[in-house]
XYZ file of C-alpha atoms in Angstrom:
740
model
C 100.400 67.632 91.063
C 101.022 71.342 90.597
C 103.892 71.865 88.163
C 105.479 75.096 87.004
C 103.699 75.258 83.640
C 101.477 73.343 81.266
C 103.548 74.398 78.255
C 105.875 71.548 77.436
C 108.449 73.727 75.673
C 109.116 75.542 78.939
C 109.041 72.409 81.076
C 111.652 70.699 78.902
C 114.168 73.357 79.945
C 114.261 71.722 83.393
C 116.499 68.641 83.323
C 114.855 67.246 86.476
C 111.435 67.403 84.830
C 112.843 65.753 81.693
C 114.150 62.826 83.736
C 110.837 62.195 85.515
C 108.871 62.699 82.295
C 111.052 60.207 80.408
C 110.385 57.574 83.073
C 106.661 58.272 82.768
C 106.660 58.138 78.952
C 108.316 54.711 79.014
C 105.789 53.010 81.267
C 104.605 49.920 79.344
C 100.905 50.777 79.578
C 101.311 53.186 76.660
C 101.550 52.343 72.982
C 104.058 54.982 71.876
C 106.986 55.202 74.337
C 109.361 58.023 73.298
C 112.433 59.276 75.136
C 113.955 62.768 75.004
C 117.708 63.444 75.121
C 117.937 67.094 76.135
C 121.667 67.489 75.430
C 121.047 66.914 71.708
C 117.396 67.966 71.560
C 116.487 64.619 70.001
C 113.307 62.592 70.451
C 113.508 58.858 69.838
C 110.171 57.215 69.060
C 109.195 53.616 69.709
C 107.615 52.288 67.555
C 109.136 54.452 64.857
C 107.013 56.432 62.447
C 106.454 55.204 58.890
C 108.983 56.757 56.556
C 106.322 58.566 54.506
C 105.456 60.725 57.538
C 107.705 63.685 58.300
C 108.323 63.698 62.080
C 107.560 67.206 63.296
C 108.742 68.277 66.787
C 105.876 70.767 67.022
C 103.299 68.053 66.272
C 104.945 65.705 68.756
C 104.888 68.351 71.498
C 101.223 69.084 70.785
C 100.395 65.377 71.105
C 102.394 65.083 74.330
C 100.718 68.141 75.858
C 97.262 66.749 75.181
C 97.687 62.996 75.716
C 100.674 62.514 78.030
C 101.083 65.591 80.222
C 97.581 65.441 81.851
C 97.967 61.843 83.115
C 101.536 62.647 84.196
C 100.198 65.397 86.463
C 97.971 62.794 88.175
C 100.764 60.274 88.702
C 102.939 59.596 91.727
C 105.965 60.438 89.568
C 104.719 64.012 89.348
C 104.270 64.142 93.132
C 107.872 63.026 93.544
C 108.945 65.612 90.963
C 107.344 68.355 93.079
C 108.974 66.986 96.243
C 112.337 66.739 94.478
C 112.078 70.352 93.314
C 111.249 71.516 96.849
C 114.216 69.619 98.282
C 116.512 71.030 95.588
C 115.165 74.519 96.257
C 116.106 74.149 99.918
C 119.563 72.759 99.073
C 120.303 75.732 96.801
C 118.949 78.330 99.229
C 120.990 80.606 101.447
C 118.907 79.400 104.382
C 120.344 75.888 104.033
C 123.897 77.211 103.714
C 123.482 79.284 106.873
C 121.542 76.708 108.875
C 123.697 73.693 108.007
C 127.000 75.456 107.269
C 127.085 74.028 103.751
C 129.553 75.176 101.132
C 128.717 75.400 97.447
C 130.558 72.111 96.824
C 128.385 70.360 99.415
C 125.281 71.705 97.729
C 126.570 70.571 94.335
C 127.232 67.002 95.522
C 123.871 66.717 97.290
C 122.138 67.939 94.138
C 123.892 65.173 92.215
C 122.683 62.611 94.743
C 119.048 63.677 94.952
C 118.241 65.077 91.488
C 115.946 63.152 89.188
C 113.907 60.013 89.640
C 116.918 57.882 90.585
C 117.969 60.468 93.173
C 114.541 60.359 94.788
C 114.713 56.567 94.742
C 118.061 56.776 96.578
C 116.534 59.087 99.182
C 113.452 56.894 99.661
C 115.665 53.802 100.026
C 117.803 55.589 102.620
C 114.854 56.631 104.813
C 113.094 53.270 104.530
C 112.100 52.015 107.977
C 112.683 55.392 109.652
C 110.332 58.129 110.808
C 111.228 60.028 107.633
C 109.485 57.365 105.543
C 106.180 58.089 107.246
C 106.744 61.840 107.021
C 107.455 61.586 103.291
C 104.396 59.414 102.643
C 102.257 61.895 104.581
C 103.598 64.808 102.531
C 102.900 63.026 99.238
C 99.372 61.960 100.225
C 98.540 65.430 101.522
C 99.873 67.026 98.346
C 97.521 64.833 96.313
C 94.602 65.532 98.640
C 95.020 69.316 98.612
C 94.856 69.340 94.799
C 91.284 68.046 94.913
C 88.203 70.228 95.183
C 85.957 68.853 97.915
C 83.035 70.955 96.712
C 83.151 69.177 93.330
C 80.864 66.132 93.515
C 83.124 64.215 91.112
C 86.123 64.656 93.408
C 84.487 64.603 96.833
C 84.515 60.818 97.250
C 88.199 60.613 96.363
C 88.965 63.517 98.693
C 87.176 61.905 101.639
C 88.750 58.522 100.888
C 92.223 60.040 101.040
C 91.294 61.870 104.231
C 90.087 58.635 105.861
C 93.293 56.952 104.743
C 95.337 59.713 106.369
C 93.417 59.282 109.616
C 93.922 55.511 109.590
C 97.674 55.754 109.011
C 99.467 59.031 109.670
C 96.988 60.894 111.900
C 96.479 58.213 114.514
C 97.935 58.465 118.008
C 101.596 57.525 118.227
C 102.524 58.097 114.594
C 105.537 60.198 113.652
C 103.289 62.835 112.087
C 101.149 63.321 115.203
C 104.250 63.437 117.383
C 105.769 66.160 115.213
C 102.564 68.147 114.672
C 100.765 67.560 117.972
C 99.601 71.161 118.369
C 98.334 71.467 114.805
C 96.896 67.951 114.978
C 94.583 68.880 117.841
C 92.980 71.557 115.692
C 92.414 69.069 112.860
C 90.654 66.534 115.089
C 88.375 69.277 116.413
C 87.615 70.362 112.850
C 86.462 66.845 111.855
C 84.443 66.435 108.671
C 81.763 69.037 109.396
C 83.940 72.136 109.710
C 84.511 74.509 106.774
C 86.686 73.134 104.018
C 89.120 76.034 104.322
C 89.773 75.204 107.994
C 90.705 71.603 107.265
C 92.813 72.551 104.262
C 94.656 75.211 106.231
C 95.482 72.778 109.051
C 96.683 70.053 106.664
C 98.744 72.602 104.759
C 100.455 73.735 107.982
C 101.194 70.141 108.934
C 102.615 69.510 105.482
C 104.917 72.524 105.791
C 106.157 71.359 109.204
C 106.830 67.869 107.872
C 108.659 69.195 104.806
C 110.922 71.435 106.890
C 111.833 68.478 109.125
C 112.748 66.404 106.073
C 114.802 69.246 104.627
C 116.645 70.352 107.755
C 117.212 66.994 109.483
C 116.993 64.087 107.042
C 118.668 65.712 104.029
C 121.944 66.332 105.934
C 121.888 62.724 107.179
C 121.347 61.555 103.601
C 124.252 63.717 102.405
C 126.625 62.186 104.974
C 125.441 58.697 104.013
C 126.040 59.367 100.301
C 129.498 60.800 100.833
C 130.597 57.874 103.027
C 129.148 55.299 100.616
C 130.802 56.899 97.583
C 134.166 56.815 99.347
C 133.943 53.010 99.264
C 132.882 52.806 95.609
C 135.618 52.952 92.977
C 133.291 54.188 90.224
C 132.407 57.267 92.321
C 136.008 58.455 92.734
C 135.914 60.865 89.722
C 132.799 62.471 91.207
C 134.497 62.839 94.597
C 137.623 64.308 93.000
C 135.523 67.016 91.389
C 133.808 67.571 94.741
C 137.179 68.097 96.481
C 138.306 70.469 93.733
C 135.144 72.506 94.240
C 135.833 72.622 97.980
C 139.239 74.164 97.291
C 138.009 76.588 94.637
C 135.474 79.120 95.880
C 134.739 80.731 92.474
C 134.010 77.569 90.502
C 132.441 78.330 87.129
C 129.352 76.264 86.368
C 128.914 75.041 82.791
C 126.259 76.729 80.694
C 122.766 75.371 81.064
C 120.122 74.596 78.486
C 120.173 76.395 75.151
C 117.541 79.082 74.990
C 116.448 78.095 71.490
C 114.464 74.887 71.760
C 113.472 74.989 68.102
C 116.598 72.930 67.377
C 114.635 70.012 68.812
C 114.229 67.201 66.291
C 112.775 63.708 65.975
C 114.996 60.873 64.795
C 113.775 59.659 61.427
C 112.855 56.098 60.597
C 115.676 53.955 59.222
C 113.723 51.475 57.131
C 110.417 49.842 56.286
C 108.767 46.734 57.610
C 105.192 46.009 58.547
C 102.286 48.132 59.807
C 102.625 50.706 62.567
C 101.188 48.880 65.561
C 102.246 49.332 69.161
C 100.438 46.126 70.166
C 102.649 44.123 67.806
C 105.750 45.925 69.095
C 104.871 44.955 72.663
C 104.184 41.374 71.617
C 107.591 41.192 69.896
C 109.305 42.406 73.060
C 107.387 39.891 75.136
C 108.335 37.081 72.752
C 111.981 37.888 73.387
C 111.400 37.817 77.133
C 109.833 34.384 76.828
C 112.711 33.109 74.687
C 115.478 34.296 76.986
C 114.237 33.261 80.376
C 115.306 29.964 81.841
C 112.378 28.210 83.438
C 110.033 25.312 82.839
C 107.497 26.157 80.167
C 103.952 25.662 81.329
C 100.856 25.830 79.209
C 98.283 28.490 79.812
C 94.656 27.394 80.204
C 93.036 26.248 76.953
C 89.630 27.707 76.219
C 86.572 26.113 74.723
C 84.106 28.947 74.616
C 80.415 28.467 73.942
C 79.072 30.117 70.785
C 78.729 33.873 71.118
C 75.437 35.787 70.966
C 73.557 32.878 72.439
C 70.828 34.356 74.629
C 69.822 32.539 77.770
C 67.426 33.036 80.617
C 67.772 36.131 82.733
C 70.707 35.894 85.064
C 72.165 32.786 83.410
C 75.875 32.580 82.684
C 77.718 30.888 79.887
C 80.863 29.327 81.317
C 84.200 28.840 79.635
C 85.408 25.281 79.822
C 88.947 25.449 81.135
C 91.603 22.856 81.733
C 92.892 21.808 85.126
C 94.401 25.261 85.692
C 91.009 26.932 85.271
C 90.431 30.011 87.369
C 86.643 29.992 87.504
C 83.749 30.588 85.182
C 83.754 33.795 83.156
C 80.276 34.872 82.012
C 79.714 35.727 78.379
C 77.798 38.575 76.907
C 74.536 37.654 75.207
C 72.910 39.904 72.697
C 71.419 42.729 74.708
C 70.564 46.356 73.993
C 72.217 47.534 77.224
C 75.616 46.212 76.208
C 78.499 48.556 76.820
C 81.107 46.543 74.941
C 82.160 48.460 71.819
C 82.932 46.791 68.545
C 86.349 45.226 68.450
C 88.762 47.437 66.573
C 90.817 45.935 63.777
C 93.307 48.764 63.657
C 96.174 46.585 64.806
C 95.416 43.657 62.594
C 93.901 40.841 64.629
C 94.902 38.323 62.017
C 98.448 38.810 63.146
C 97.647 37.668 66.672
C 99.173 34.711 68.393
C 97.803 31.289 67.628
C 99.627 29.418 70.320
C 98.067 29.262 73.766
C 101.465 28.622 75.307
C 102.793 31.489 77.321
C 103.814 32.525 80.765
C 102.137 34.760 83.212
C 102.897 38.403 82.360
C 105.328 40.656 84.159
C 109.109 40.648 84.332
C 108.976 40.859 88.103
C 106.349 39.849 90.628
C 105.468 43.187 92.018
C 102.836 44.598 94.277
C 100.993 47.721 93.287
C 99.262 50.564 95.033
C 96.826 52.884 93.344
C 94.964 56.030 94.219
C 91.595 55.630 95.850
C 88.808 55.472 93.301
C 85.707 57.465 92.587
C 82.113 56.453 93.160
C 80.872 53.786 90.743
C 77.720 54.383 88.765
C 75.710 51.242 88.100
C 72.183 52.629 88.140
C 71.815 52.316 84.353
C 72.772 48.624 84.259
C 70.015 46.028 84.093
C 70.443 43.044 86.368
C 69.639 40.558 83.614
C 72.286 41.913 81.257
C 75.620 40.186 80.842
C 77.716 43.078 79.668
C 81.112 41.517 79.012
C 82.153 39.415 76.069
C 85.006 36.963 76.513
C 87.725 37.766 73.949
C 88.830 35.264 71.368
C 91.648 33.229 72.958
C 93.511 32.761 69.662
C 93.511 36.452 68.777
C 94.289 37.827 72.240
C 96.722 35.244 73.619
C 99.763 37.521 73.317
C 97.970 40.570 74.697
C 96.662 38.525 77.612
C 100.201 37.400 78.417
C 101.551 40.936 78.971
C 98.327 42.644 80.114
C 99.097 42.510 83.881
C 102.482 44.071 83.081
C 100.597 46.959 81.457
C 97.964 47.207 84.198
C 100.650 47.512 86.845
C 102.102 50.409 84.873
C 98.611 51.905 84.538
C 98.420 52.526 88.285
C 101.733 54.441 88.165
C 100.796 56.444 85.057
C 97.735 58.365 86.223
C 95.313 55.641 85.057
C 95.100 56.418 81.296
C 93.475 53.046 80.548
C 90.702 53.802 83.046
C 90.190 57.214 81.443
C 89.804 55.479 78.072
C 87.202 53.043 79.426
C 85.185 55.869 80.978
C 85.318 57.756 77.690
C 83.881 54.683 75.940
C 81.086 54.489 78.576
C 82.260 51.023 79.598
C 80.979 51.298 83.160
C 81.322 47.640 84.071
C 84.787 47.319 82.564
C 85.855 50.433 84.488
C 84.534 48.819 87.651
C 86.503 45.649 86.917
C 89.690 47.641 86.364
C 89.161 49.458 89.664
C 88.685 46.112 91.406
C 91.916 44.795 89.853
C 93.852 47.787 91.162
C 92.201 47.726 94.590
C 93.189 44.079 94.983
C 96.740 45.074 94.035
C 96.602 47.810 96.667
C 95.467 45.295 99.278
C 98.233 42.750 98.613
C 101.329 44.642 99.822
C 99.517 45.776 102.955
C 98.335 42.318 103.991
C 101.558 40.542 103.011
C 103.922 42.882 104.837
C 102.659 43.361 108.412
C 105.880 45.153 109.334
C 104.680 48.292 107.575
C 103.371 51.136 109.688
C 99.599 50.961 110.272
C 99.243 47.814 108.137
C 96.573 46.418 110.485
C 94.328 49.479 110.191
C 94.971 49.963 106.488
C 94.273 46.379 105.423
C 90.908 46.403 107.219
C 90.075 49.783 105.702
C 90.907 48.600 102.167
C 89.275 45.185 102.611
C 86.003 46.662 103.856
C 86.004 49.233 101.062
C 86.459 46.516 98.417
C 83.578 44.505 99.862
C 81.224 47.490 100.027
C 82.143 48.821 96.586
C 82.271 45.637 94.497
C 81.070 42.584 96.403
C 77.646 43.582 97.725
C 74.734 41.757 96.115
C 73.596 44.767 94.078
C 77.021 45.049 92.428
C 78.475 41.539 92.515
C 75.635 40.251 90.330
C 77.011 42.291 87.430
C 80.616 41.171 87.820
C 81.727 38.498 85.321
C 83.562 36.571 88.028
C 83.065 33.011 89.172
C 80.673 32.514 92.078
C 83.358 30.713 94.049
C 85.762 33.609 93.475
C 83.293 36.245 94.678
C 82.336 34.282 97.787
C 85.950 33.671 98.719
C 86.761 37.364 98.321
C 83.803 38.316 100.504
C 84.806 35.805 103.156
C 88.410 36.954 103.556
C 88.569 40.631 102.601
C 85.896 41.722 105.082
C 88.258 40.662 107.867
C 91.406 41.989 106.214
C 92.701 38.499 105.444
C 94.709 37.242 102.487
C 93.193 34.734 100.083
C 94.727 33.086 96.977
C 91.470 33.818 95.180
C 92.755 37.383 94.746
C 94.995 36.136 91.945
C 92.184 34.067 90.449
C 89.959 37.159 90.396
C 92.671 39.246 88.749
C 93.202 36.637 86.037
C 89.490 36.483 85.312
C 89.407 40.272 85.083
C 92.369 40.286 82.678
C 90.551 37.902 80.335
C 87.670 40.371 80.159
C 89.782 43.516 79.784
C 92.131 42.042 77.180
C 90.209 43.149 74.078
C 89.562 46.588 75.589
C 93.267 47.107 76.165
C 93.875 46.259 72.510
C 91.335 48.946 71.600
C 93.114 51.362 73.926
C 96.418 50.736 72.117
C 94.740 51.061 68.715
C 93.132 54.367 69.736
C 96.484 55.617 71.039
C 98.078 54.705 67.701
C 95.364 56.462 65.693
C 95.592 59.636 67.777
C 99.375 59.718 67.552
C 99.341 59.279 63.772
C 96.687 61.981 63.386
C 98.860 64.499 65.214
C 102.020 63.499 63.377
C 100.370 63.637 59.939
C 98.348 66.810 60.637
C 95.213 65.139 59.243
C 91.825 64.707 60.832
C 91.471 61.067 59.785
C 94.392 58.768 59.158
C 94.126 55.185 57.921
C 96.428 52.601 59.413
C 99.666 52.938 57.415
C 101.104 50.068 55.492
C 104.697 50.693 56.461
C 106.662 51.614 59.548
C 110.233 52.051 60.697
C 112.891 49.364 60.546
C 112.316 46.138 62.425
C 114.209 45.982 65.690
C 116.780 43.266 66.178
C 116.957 40.974 69.178
C 119.492 43.165 70.987
C 117.407 46.293 70.419
C 114.309 44.496 71.672
C 116.193 43.421 74.771
C 117.421 46.951 75.537
C 113.960 48.359 74.912
C 112.478 45.841 77.331
C 115.066 46.839 79.942
C 114.122 50.487 79.439
C 110.391 49.868 79.821
C 110.813 47.483 82.720
C 113.293 49.822 84.414
C 110.717 52.619 84.201
C 108.071 50.365 85.709
C 110.284 49.150 88.570
C 111.377 52.672 89.473
C 107.818 54.021 89.262
C 106.489 51.245 91.470
C 109.192 51.832 94.057
C 108.280 55.526 94.241
C 104.571 54.701 94.092
C 104.906 52.465 97.144
C 103.832 49.231 95.481
C 107.286 47.711 95.277
C 109.789 47.054 98.036
C 112.712 49.448 97.893
C 115.914 47.492 97.490
C 118.982 48.246 99.545
C 121.541 50.555 97.968
C 124.033 48.276 96.239
C 127.283 48.912 94.388
C 125.390 48.973 91.093
C 123.158 51.804 92.322
C 126.187 53.929 93.178
C 127.648 53.182 89.747
C 124.449 54.500 88.183
C 124.631 57.603 90.350
C 128.210 58.239 89.257
C 127.526 57.776 85.537
C 124.043 59.199 84.968
C 123.646 62.552 83.272
C 120.152 64.025 83.355
C 120.799 65.785 80.054
C 121.733 62.529 78.331
C 118.748 60.385 79.218
C 119.260 60.263 82.978
C 118.593 57.034 84.831
C 117.201 55.117 81.830
C 120.202 55.702 79.577
C 122.725 55.216 82.400
C 121.205 51.836 83.226
C 121.384 50.685 79.601
C 124.959 51.926 79.217
C 125.973 50.085 82.379
C 124.257 46.973 81.047
C 126.097 47.174 77.726
C 129.427 48.065 79.321
C 129.442 45.165 81.758
C 128.045 42.728 79.202
C 125.302 41.636 81.561
C 122.464 40.409 79.451
C 120.427 39.121 82.322
C 116.662 39.360 82.290
C 114.641 39.705 85.435
C 113.142 36.594 87.021
C 110.474 35.153 84.811
C 106.884 35.947 85.491
C 106.063 32.320 86.112
C 108.961 31.904 88.514
C 107.865 34.992 90.378
C 104.313 33.752 90.444
C 105.570 30.558 92.080
C 107.583 32.611 94.567
C 104.542 34.742 95.273
C 102.389 31.710 96.013
C 105.049 30.433 98.413
C 105.177 33.839 100.062
C 101.421 34.016 100.408
C 101.228 30.625 102.088
C 103.938 31.320 104.634
C 104.631 35.055 104.573
C 105.591 35.488 108.251
C 108.579 33.162 107.879
C 109.361 34.160 104.296
C 109.867 37.758 105.350
C 112.777 36.869 107.610
C 114.179 33.626 106.226
C 116.154 33.108 103.053
C 113.796 31.695 100.404
C 114.257 28.524 98.419
C 116.150 29.198 95.217
C 114.150 29.347 92.009
C 116.181 28.510 88.881
C 117.276 31.550 86.903
C 119.614 32.188 84.032
C 122.505 32.945 86.394
C 122.358 29.821 88.548
C 123.971 27.329 86.142
C 127.195 29.372 86.252
C 127.241 29.271 90.050
C 126.576 25.565 90.125
C 129.780 24.888 88.189
C 131.897 25.956 91.165
C 131.703 22.992 93.452
C 133.969 22.111 96.314
C 135.012 18.633 97.334
C 132.232 17.260 99.525
C 133.119 16.632 103.145
C 131.871 13.404 104.661
C 129.552 14.173 107.536
C 128.543 11.728 110.249
C 125.162 10.163 109.644
C 122.479 11.778 111.831
C 121.058 9.714 114.632
C 117.390 9.025 113.816
C 114.847 10.431 116.245
C 112.031 8.170 117.337
C 108.527 9.208 116.451
C 106.628 10.303 119.588
C 103.943 7.889 120.695
C 101.347 10.575 121.392
C 99.833 12.821 118.746
C 99.829 16.574 119.490
C 96.479 18.339 119.619
C 97.715 21.387 117.738
C 100.878 22.866 116.271
C 101.819 24.903 119.347
C 102.178 21.640 121.302
C 104.780 20.520 118.755
C 106.873 23.634 119.338
C 106.778 23.365 123.130
C 107.318 19.607 123.483
C 110.962 18.511 123.197
C 110.246 15.079 121.679
C 107.812 16.455 119.098
C 110.133 19.368 118.311
C 113.150 17.124 117.658
C 111.119 14.828 115.403
C 109.633 17.777 113.514
C 113.086 19.346 113.090
C 114.482 16.098 111.638
C 111.499 15.921 109.271
C 112.223 19.447 107.999
C 115.991 18.908 107.742
C 115.478 15.865 105.530
C 113.525 18.079 103.138
C 115.804 21.116 103.345
C 113.068 23.255 104.905
C 114.372 23.695 108.447
C 115.462 27.355 108.340
C 112.114 28.823 109.481
C 112.079 26.484 112.475
C 115.681 27.328 113.360
C 114.771 31.022 113.230
C 111.840 30.452 115.608
C 114.058 28.487 117.985
C 116.683 31.242 117.940
C 114.072 33.875 118.791
C 112.697 31.696 121.601
C 116.202 31.357 123.000
C 116.649 35.128 122.825
C 113.384 35.707 124.699
C 114.365 33.340 127.506
C 117.852 34.804 127.934
C 118.285 37.150 130.925
C 121.908 38.245 130.552
C 122.164 41.545 128.596
C 125.550 40.602 127.141
C 124.309 37.196 126.065
C 121.170 38.764 124.595
C 123.293 41.122 122.512
C 125.316 38.221 121.107
C 122.192 36.201 120.322
C 120.573 39.179 118.606
C 123.677 39.772 116.469
C 123.688 36.099 115.513
C 120.015 36.199 114.477
C 120.529 39.296 112.339
C 123.607 37.807 110.691
C 122.033 34.421 109.961
C 118.450 35.303 109.040
C 118.157 38.957 108.007
C 120.852 39.112 105.336
C 119.128 36.771 102.882
C 117.255 37.963 99.824
C 113.678 38.848 100.690
C 111.127 37.675 98.109
C 109.708 40.433 95.925
């Protein structure tokens, strides 16, 4: 997205930019994850530098400008930064004060509520399910589209893909965008795809301006009223409201001084000790080990591999299959010796001998989340020979730990401007780039197909499904993919019709096994580049020493920081359901200071202050929940799910009341006739009573009770009675926790 400058020294003067940039820097796809505290001018590095290197702020800024700022400008976080700045510009303007009769105190409080990444999350959560949600999504997509140059062949496919996506969602008849911009919309439809580029851009730009003004002039005041009323009920927000009332009474309130003009006081916190080589892969593995230790769930073994000997050539088109245990996900072809191989030599920069030797480990990810990525570019496969197997299966013993947290990193990759994909393209790994694109496209498909309540989900899921089939699963391309035959056929069968299939997860796991060693190379390359900048040398060997080893508490807080960045980024990216605004969110709003680390530091301080050392649901538990959701998503979306054991449940189970003796239920006789199909069960009283008793005995009757309540509502004719039934349904079935 278009930001004010490409010079980081100037950008760091803006506290809103600092907050968004900190969230971006702490996405777990990266090796080095620093954070900047603007009030003190201090950078904190993770992992820390070896003590023999002098941390230079100038060198760090140069590295950030070259290797972090460009992907940030391509990320959804940057789009939200631009939107946030436009909303803040309107709030501070005289036009808003005159149009909405705002006082300076009102503007100050609204700035507090909407500034930074957490403020934009609050706004997006507030407008969820309203017309403003569609308007905001349209503005963000259009902003991304207008940055692209359609005349550039490298960007044309992405430009047209985004344009087709706009037409399938926001520009169709009946949408909020077309209703608001009907006059302008008619010109766009006449322009089509054959009119001059400037005409189409001008029309989209006008529509974007109209949408933005509606958000600013109508939805921002509603959001302000909502925030003020919600903060009145929250005790932690009372100091903020007291200052707001004082500002209302005092017209000439003096604002505190802003950022210091001299940014050369910026410094990097020095290392506090020595222990082990500088290696971001090892740092991530240590964090993940802590996550595995602290979660409370049944340990399950990952698949054990027995791989055939490498470099064993076979006949053209043959595949060497990995022998997996009962949890096998399909055959993964090996790479024979072939001159067309694109797999680079495995880097030893992070010390493979220090890898995990135990195959035990959970599925990666602290939360089961659904991801959405930008539409991809055209794939180039013309230089690949059909007989070549271009992917080598990584060693399971050396890559077990990396494989365990790789999906966690890939989910962050889609929110971070796709730096891992950029690395693969730079290494000319065409097939691996294609696999990564497939992984992300499958992630994009999941939230659309699993949540039919979203606007235009029907059109979008067919659009994405057909695109996946045409791009990856046609015979000319699928023959190169190192995926099991059963996996490819199942994907072809379901995605063409926009249907969900559990093989999506099998395909993603197979892809992760292939990309594992390449992600390790990506981390090693990131480490080398960072050390080169920080040591001001052209070639730097891997150092023998690094900063002090983190303790368990520090690892835990670091994990919370990285995972908090990922969760917030996904929510803004649209690949994670926005949670309702809870008391904890208002506490964060009341305590966060953008100059002191913003959302990330406020969340950690709240965690330490309340003593809550509670990890997110385990990856395996969320995988189980996800499988349940995929099998019965229509009912799971509205009914309270079955409880999955977590670290907090044992405490709740201690509070038990004296059981009340209930009369034994009268058994229902099994009907003599067998129903032809399930609908007959629901509409036959005898079958329905027997089926209900069957579900009640197994504690799975809530979905059926919900269906019966809706049927009763449909049959009711009295308006008053309908209102009571509707209130009862909402109270009983829509206040439960919805699965992530």
